CSV table of N, CA and C in Angstrom, one decimal:
chain,number,residue,atom,x,y,z
A,1,MET,N,-112.7,-64.4,32.5
A,1,MET,CA,-111.2,-64.7,32.4
A,1,MET,C,-110.7,-65.3,33.5
A,2,SER,N,-110.4,-66.5,34.1
A,2,SER,CA,-110.1,-67.6,34.9
A,2,SER,C,-109.3,-66.6,35.0
A,3,ASP,N,-108.5,-66.8,36.7
A,3,ASP,CA,-107.6,-65.9,37.6
A,3,ASP,C,-106.0,-66.5,37.4
A,4,GLU,N,-106.0,-68.0,36.5
A,4,GLU,CA,-105.5,-69.1,36.4
A,4,GLU,C,-104.2,-68.7,35.2
A,5,GLN,N,-103.4,-68.1,34.9
A,5,GLN,CA,-103.0,-67.5,33.8
A,5,GLN,C,-101.7,-68.4,33.3
A,6,ARG,N,-101.3,-69.4,34.3
A,6,ARG,CA,-99.6,-69.9,34.1
A,6,ARG,C,-100.3,-71.8,34.5
A,7,GLY,N,-99.8,-71.8,34.1
A,7,GLY,CA,-99.2,-73.5,34.4
A,7,GLY,C,-98.6,-74.8,34.2
A,8,ARG,N,-97.5,-75.6,34.1
A,8,ARG,CA,-96.5,-76.7,33.8
A,8,ARG,C,-97.4,-78.1,33.4
A,9,SER,N,-96.0,-77.2,32.2
A,9,SER,CA,-96.1,-79.0,32.1
A,9,SER,C,-94.0,-80.0,32.7
A,10,SER,N,-94.2,-80.3,33.5
A,10,SER,CA,-92.6,-81.2,33.4
A,10,SER,C,-92.5,-79.5,33.5
A,11,SER,N,-90.7,-79.5,32.5
A,11,SER,CA,-90.0,-78.6,33.1
A,11,SER,C,-90.7,-76.9,31.7
A,12,LEU,N,-91.7,-77.0,30.9
A,12,LEU,CA,-92.2,-76.3,29.9
A,12,LEU,C,-93.3,-75.3,31.6
A,13,LEU,N,-92.9,-74.6,30.9
A,13,LEU,CA,-94.0,-73.1,31.6
A,13,LEU,C,-94.5,-72.7,30.9
A,14,ALA,N,-96.1,-72.4,31.0
A,14,ALA,CA,-97.0,-71.9,30.5
A,14,ALA,C,-97.8,-70.9,30.9
A,15,GLU,N,-97.4,-69.6,30.0
A,15,GLU,CA,-98.0,-68.4,30.0
A,15,GLU,C,-98.7,-66.7,29.5
A,16,LEU,N,-100.4,-67.6,30.4
A,16,LEU,CA,-100.9,-66.3,28.9
A,16,LEU,C,-100.2,-64.0,28.9
A,17,LEU,N,-100.5,-64.2,27.6
A,17,LEU,CA,-99.6,-62.8,26.9
A,17,LEU,C,-100.2,-62.8,26.8
A,18,SER,N,-101.7,-62.7,26.0
A,18,SER,CA,-102.2,-61.6,25.0
A,18,SER,C,-103.9,-62.7,24.5
A,19,VAL,N,-104.6,-61.6,25.6
A,19,VAL,CA,-105.9,-61.8,24.9
A,19,VAL,C,-106.6,-60.7,24.5
A,20,ALA,N,-106.8,-60.9,22.5
A,20,ALA,CA,-107.2,-59.0,22.7
A,20,ALA,C,-108.5,-59.4,21.3
A,21,LEU,N,-109.4,-59.0,21.0
A,21,LEU,CA,-110.6,-58.9,20.1
A,21,LEU,C,-110.7,-58.6,19.3
A,22,ASP,N,-110.2,-58.7,17.1
A,22,ASP,CA,-110.3,-58.1,16.5
A,22,ASP,C,-111.1,-58.5,15.8
A,23,VAL,N,-110.4,-57.8,14.5
A,23,VAL,CA,-111.3,-58.4,12.9
A,23,VAL,C,-110.6,-59.3,12.0
A,24,ASP,N,-110.8,-60.5,11.0
A,24,ASP,CA,-109.6,-60.8,9.9
A,24,ASP,C,-109.9,-59.9,8.6
A,25,ASP,N,-109.3,-60.5,8.0
A,25,ASP,CA,-109.3,-60.2,6.7
A,25,ASP,C,-110.6,-60.3,6.0
A,26,ASP,N,-111.4,-61.5,6.3
A,26,ASP,CA,-113.1,-61.7,5.8
A,26,ASP,C,-113.2,-60.2,6.5
A,27,ASP,N,-113.5,-59.5,7.2
A,27,ASP,CA,-114.3,-58.7,8.2
A,27,ASP,C,-115.1,-59.6,9.4
A,28,ARG,N,-114.4,-60.8,10.2
A,28,ARG,CA,-115.1,-61.2,10.7
A,28,ARG,C,-115.2,-61.5,11.9
A,29,ASP,N,-114.8,-61.6,13.3
A,29,ASP,CA,-114.7,-61.2,14.6
A,29,ASP,C,-113.8,-62.4,15.5
A,30,ILE,N,-112.8,-62.4,15.8
A,30,ILE,CA,-112.1,-63.1,15.8
A,30,ILE,C,-111.2,-63.0,17.7
A,31,ILE,N,-110.9,-63.5,18.8
A,31,ILE,CA,-110.0,-63.5,18.9
A,31,ILE,C,-108.6,-64.0,19.4
A,32,ARG,N,-107.5,-62.9,19.0
A,32,ARG,CA,-106.2,-63.7,18.8
A,32,ARG,C,-105.3,-63.5,20.5
A,33,VAL,N,-104.7,-65.3,20.0
A,33,VAL,CA,-104.7,-65.5,21.4
A,33,VAL,C,-103.2,-65.1,21.5
A,34,ILE,N,-101.8,-65.7,22.9
A,34,ILE,CA,-100.7,-65.8,22.7
A,34,ILE,C,-100.4,-65.8,24.4
A,35,ILE,N,-100.0,-67.6,24.4
A,35,ILE,CA,-99.4,-67.4,24.9
A,35,ILE,C,-97.3,-68.8,25.2
A,36,ALA,N,-97.4,-68.1,25.8
A,36,ALA,CA,-95.3,-68.1,25.8
A,36,ALA,C,-95.5,-68.9,26.9
A,37,ILE,N,-93.9,-70.0,26.3
A,37,ILE,CA,-93.9,-71.0,26.5
A,37,ILE,C,-92.7,-72.0,26.7
A,38,THR,N,-92.1,-72.3,27.9
A,38,THR,CA,-90.6,-70.9,28.3
A,38,THR,C,-90.4,-73.1,28.3
A,39,ASN,N,-88.8,-73.3,28.8
A,39,ASN,CA,-88.3,-74.0,28.7
A,39,ASN,C,-87.4,-74.0,29.9
A,40,GLU,N,-87.7,-74.7,31.1
A,40,GLU,CA,-86.9,-73.9,31.7
A,40,GLU,C,-86.0,-75.8,32.9
A,41,SER,N,-86.0,-76.1,32.1
A,41,SER,CA,-84.6,-77.1,32.3
A,41,SER,C,-82.9,-77.0,31.3
A,42,SER,N,-82.5,-78.1,31.4
A,42,SER,CA,-81.2,-77.5,31.5
A,42,SER,C,-81.0,-78.8,29.5
A,43,VAL,N,-82.0,-78.7,29.0
A,43,VAL,CA,-81.8,-80.0,28.1
A,43,VAL,C,-82.8,-79.4,26.7
A,44,PRO,N,-82.8,-79.8,25.6
A,44,PRO,CA,-84.1,-78.9,24.5
A,44,PRO,C,-85.3,-80.3,25.2
A,45,ILE,N,-86.2,-79.9,25.1
A,45,ILE,CA,-87.4,-80.3,24.2
A,45,ILE,C,-88.4,-80.5,23.0
A,46,SER,N,-88.9,-81.5,23.2
A,46,SER,CA,-89.3,-81.5,21.8
A,46,SER,C,-90.1,-81.9,21.3
A,47,ASN,N,-90.5,-82.2,20.2
A,47,ASN,CA,-92.1,-82.9,20.5
A,47,ASN,C,-93.1,-82.0,21.6
A,48,ILE,N,-93.1,-80.5,21.4
A,48,ILE,CA,-94.3,-80.3,21.5
A,48,ILE,C,-94.7,-80.0,20.8
A,49,GLU,N,-96.7,-79.6,20.9
A,49,GLU,CA,-97.7,-79.6,20.3
A,49,GLU,C,-98.5,-79.0,21.9
A,50,SER,N,-99.4,-78.6,20.6
A,50,SER,CA,-100.4,-77.5,21.2
A,50,SER,C,-101.9,-77.1,20.2
A,51,SER,N,-102.5,-77.0,21.8
A,51,SER,CA,-103.8,-76.1,21.0
A,51,SER,C,-105.0,-75.5,21.8
A,52,ILE,N,-106.3,-75.7,21.6
A,52,ILE,CA,-107.0,-75.3,22.3
A,52,ILE,C,-108.1,-75.2,22.1
A,53,ASP,N,-108.7,-76.4,23.2
A,53,ASP,CA,-110.2,-77.0,23.1
A,53,ASP,C,-111.8,-75.4,23.7
A,54,THR,N,-112.8,-75.3,22.7
A,54,THR,CA,-113.7,-75.1,23.0
A,54,THR,C,-114.9,-75.5,23.7
A,55,ILE,N,-116.0,-75.7,24.3
A,55,ILE,CA,-116.8,-76.1,24.3
A,55,ILE,C,-117.7,-75.7,22.9
A,56,GLY,N,-118.0,-77.5,22.0
A,56,GLY,CA,-118.8,-77.6,21.1
A,56,GLY,C,-118.7,-76.0,20.0
A,57,LYS,N,-117.1,-75.8,19.4
A,57,LYS,CA,-116.2,-75.3,18.2
A,57,LYS,C,-114.9,-76.3,18.0
A,58,GLY,N,-115.1,-77.2,18.8
A,58,GLY,CA,-113.9,-77.7,17.9
A,58,GLY,C,-112.7,-77.4,18.7
A,59,THR,N,-112.0,-77.5,18.3
A,59,THR,CA,-110.0,-77.8,18.9
A,59,THR,C,-109.3,-76.2,17.2
A,60,TYR,N,-108.6,-75.3,18.3
A,60,TYR,CA,-107.7,-74.5,17.8
A,60,TYR,C,-106.4,-74.3,17.5
A,61,THR,N,-105.3,-74.9,16.3
A,61,THR,CA,-103.6,-74.8,16.3
A,61,THR,C,-103.7,-73.9,16.4
A,62,ALA,N,-102.3,-74.1,16.6
A,62,ALA,CA,-101.5,-72.4,16.9
A,62,ALA,C,-101.3,-72.7,15.2
A,63,GLU,N,-101.1,-71.1,14.4
A,63,GLU,CA,-100.8,-70.3,14.1
A,63,GLU,C,-99.2,-70.4,13.8
A,64,ARG,N,-98.1,-69.3,14.8
A,64,ARG,CA,-97.4,-69.9,15.1
A,64,ARG,C,-97.4,-70.5,15.9
A,65,SER,N,-95.6,-71.4,16.1
A,65,SER,CA,-95.4,-72.1,17.2
A,65,SER,C,-94.7,-72.9,16.6
A,66,VAL,N,-93.5,-73.9,17.6
A,66,VAL,CA,-92.3,-74.2,16.8
A,66,VAL,C,-92.4,-75.4,18.1
A,67,SER,N,-91.6,-76.5,17.0
A,67,SER,CA,-92.2,-78.2,17.9
A,67,SER,C,-90.7,-78.7,18.7
A,68,SER,N,-89.9,-77.7,18.9
A,68,SER,CA,-88.8,-78.0,20.4
A,68,SER,C,-88.8,-76.0,21.1
A,69,ILE,N,-87.8,-76.7,21.8
A,69,ILE,CA,-88.0,-75.8,22.2
A,69,ILE,C,-86.2,-75.5,23.5
A,70,GLY,N,-85.4,-74.4,22.9
A,70,GLY,CA,-84.4,-75.5,23.6
A,70,GLY,C,-84.1,-74.4,25.3
A,71,PRO,N,-83.3,-75.1,26.0
A,71,PRO,CA,-82.5,-75.2,27.5
A,71,PRO,C,-83.1,-72.9,28.0
A,72,GLY,N,-83.8,-73.3,29.0
A,72,GLY,CA,-84.0,-71.4,29.1
A,72,GLY,C,-84.5,-70.3,28.2
A,73,LEU,N,-84.8,-71.1,27.0
A,73,LEU,CA,-85.6,-69.8,26.2
A,73,LEU,C,-87.2,-69.7,26.0
A,74,THR,N,-87.9,-69.1,25.8
A,74,THR,CA,-88.7,-68.0,25.7
A,74,THR,C,-89.6,-68.6,23.9
A,75,ARG,N,-90.6,-68.7,23.9
A,75,ARG,CA,-91.2,-68.5,22.6
A,75,ARG,C,-92.7,-69.0,23.0
A,76,ASN,N,-93.5,-68.0,22.2
A,76,ASN,CA,-94.8,-67.2,21.7
A,76,ASN,C,-95.3,-68.4,21.0
A,77,PHE,N,-96.2,-68.8,21.3
A,77,PHE,CA,-97.7,-69.7,20.3
A,77,PHE,C,-99.1,-68.3,19.8
A,78,HIS,N,-98.9,-68.3,18.6
A,78,HIS,CA,-100.6,-68.1,18.2
A,78,HIS,C,-101.0,-68.6,18.2
A,79,PHE,N,-102.5,-67.3,18.6
A,79,PHE,CA,-104.0,-68.3,18.6
A,79,PHE,C,-104.2,-67.4,18.0
A,80,VAL,N,-105.6,-68.0,16.9
A,80,VAL,CA,-106.5,-67.5,15.9
A,80,VAL,C,-107.9,-68.1,16.2
A,81,LEU,N,-108.9,-66.9,17.1
A,81,LEU,CA,-110.0,-68.6,17.7
A,81,LEU,C,-111.5,-66.8,17.2
A,82,SER,N,-113.0,-68.1,17.1
A,82,SER,CA,-113.7,-67.9,16.4
A,82,SER,C,-114.3,-66.8,18.0
A,83,ASN,N,-115.2,-66.1,17.0
A,83,ASN,CA,-115.1,-65.2,18.7
A,83,ASN,C,-116.6,-65.6,19.6
A,84,ASP,N,-117.5,-66.2,19.0
A,84,ASP,CA,-118.1,-66.3,20.1
A,84,ASP,C,-118.1,-68.4,20.3
A,85,LEU,N,-116.8,-68.7,20.8
A,85,LEU,CA,-116.5,-69.7,21.5
A,85,LEU,C,-117.0,-70.4,22.8
A,86,GLY,N,-117.0,-69.5,23.4
A,86,GLY,CA,-117.0,-69.4,25.1
A,86,GLY,C,-115.9,-69.6,25.5
A,87,HIS,N,-116.4,-71.3,26.8
A,87,HIS,CA,-115.4,-71.5,27.5
A,87,HIS,C,-113.9,-71.4,26.8
A,88,TRP,N,-112.8,-71.9,27.2
A,88,TRP,CA,-111.9,-72.8,26.0
A,88,TRP,C,-110.2,-73.1,27.1
A,89,VAL,N,-109.3,-74.0,26.8
A,89,VAL,CA,-109.1,-74.2,28.1
A,89,VAL,C,-107.2,-74.5,26.4
A,90,PHE,N,-106.5,-74.2,26.8
A,90,PHE,CA,-105.6,-75.2,26.5
A,90,PHE,C,-104.2,-75.9,27.0
A,91,ASN,N,-104.1,-76.3,26.0
A,91,ASN,CA,-103.4,-78.2,26.3
A,91,ASN,C,-102.1,-77.6,25.4
A,92,LEU,N,-101.1,-78.5,26.1
A,92,LEU,CA,-99.8,-78.4,26.0
A,92,LEU,C,-99.0,-79.6,26.0
A,93,SER,N,-98.7,-81.0,24.9
A,93,SER,CA,-97.7,-81.5,25.2
A,93,SER,C,-97.1,-81.6,24.8
A,94,HIS,N,-96.1,-83.0,24.8
A,94,HIS,CA,-94.2,-83.2,24.7
A,94,HIS,C,-93.5,-84.2,25.2
A,95,GLY,N,-92.6,-85.0,24.3
A,95,GLY,CA,-92.4,-86.4,24.5
A,95,GLY,C,-93.6,-87.1,24.7
A,96,ASN,N,-93.4,-88.4,25.9
A,96,ASN,CA,-94.3,-88.5,26.5
A,96,ASN,C,-95.2,-88.6,26.7
A,97,GLY,N,-95.8,-87.3,27.7
A,97,GLY,CA,-96.9,-87.0,29.0
A,97,GLY,C,-97.2,-86.2,28.3
A,98,SER,N,-98.4,-85.3,28.8
A,98,SER,CA,-99.1,-84.1,28.6
A,98,SER,C,-100.0,-83.4,29.7
A,99,THR,N,-99.9,-81.7,29.4
A,99,THR,CA,-100.4,-81.3,31.0
A,99,THR,C,-102.2,-80.7,30.5
């Protein structure tokens, strides 16, 4: 895992909370990822979209997420990834820009 476990997009702060190996209901190995997004501005931020892109395994969208976050609030985004994906990158976009 990279040393960088947090990133910023305008006033949104993304922090990696958890990466855990698990088994799904079909007995397949999976990786559960939880990323916390905090709105550090004084206004709500809407049109939030997130994904995890992988090398050769496609893009994963959050199983649990929100599309807007009020001022000063933190929300967790939950992802389930296949176990054999290699390198991955979290992407966060909102409003008119992205990071």
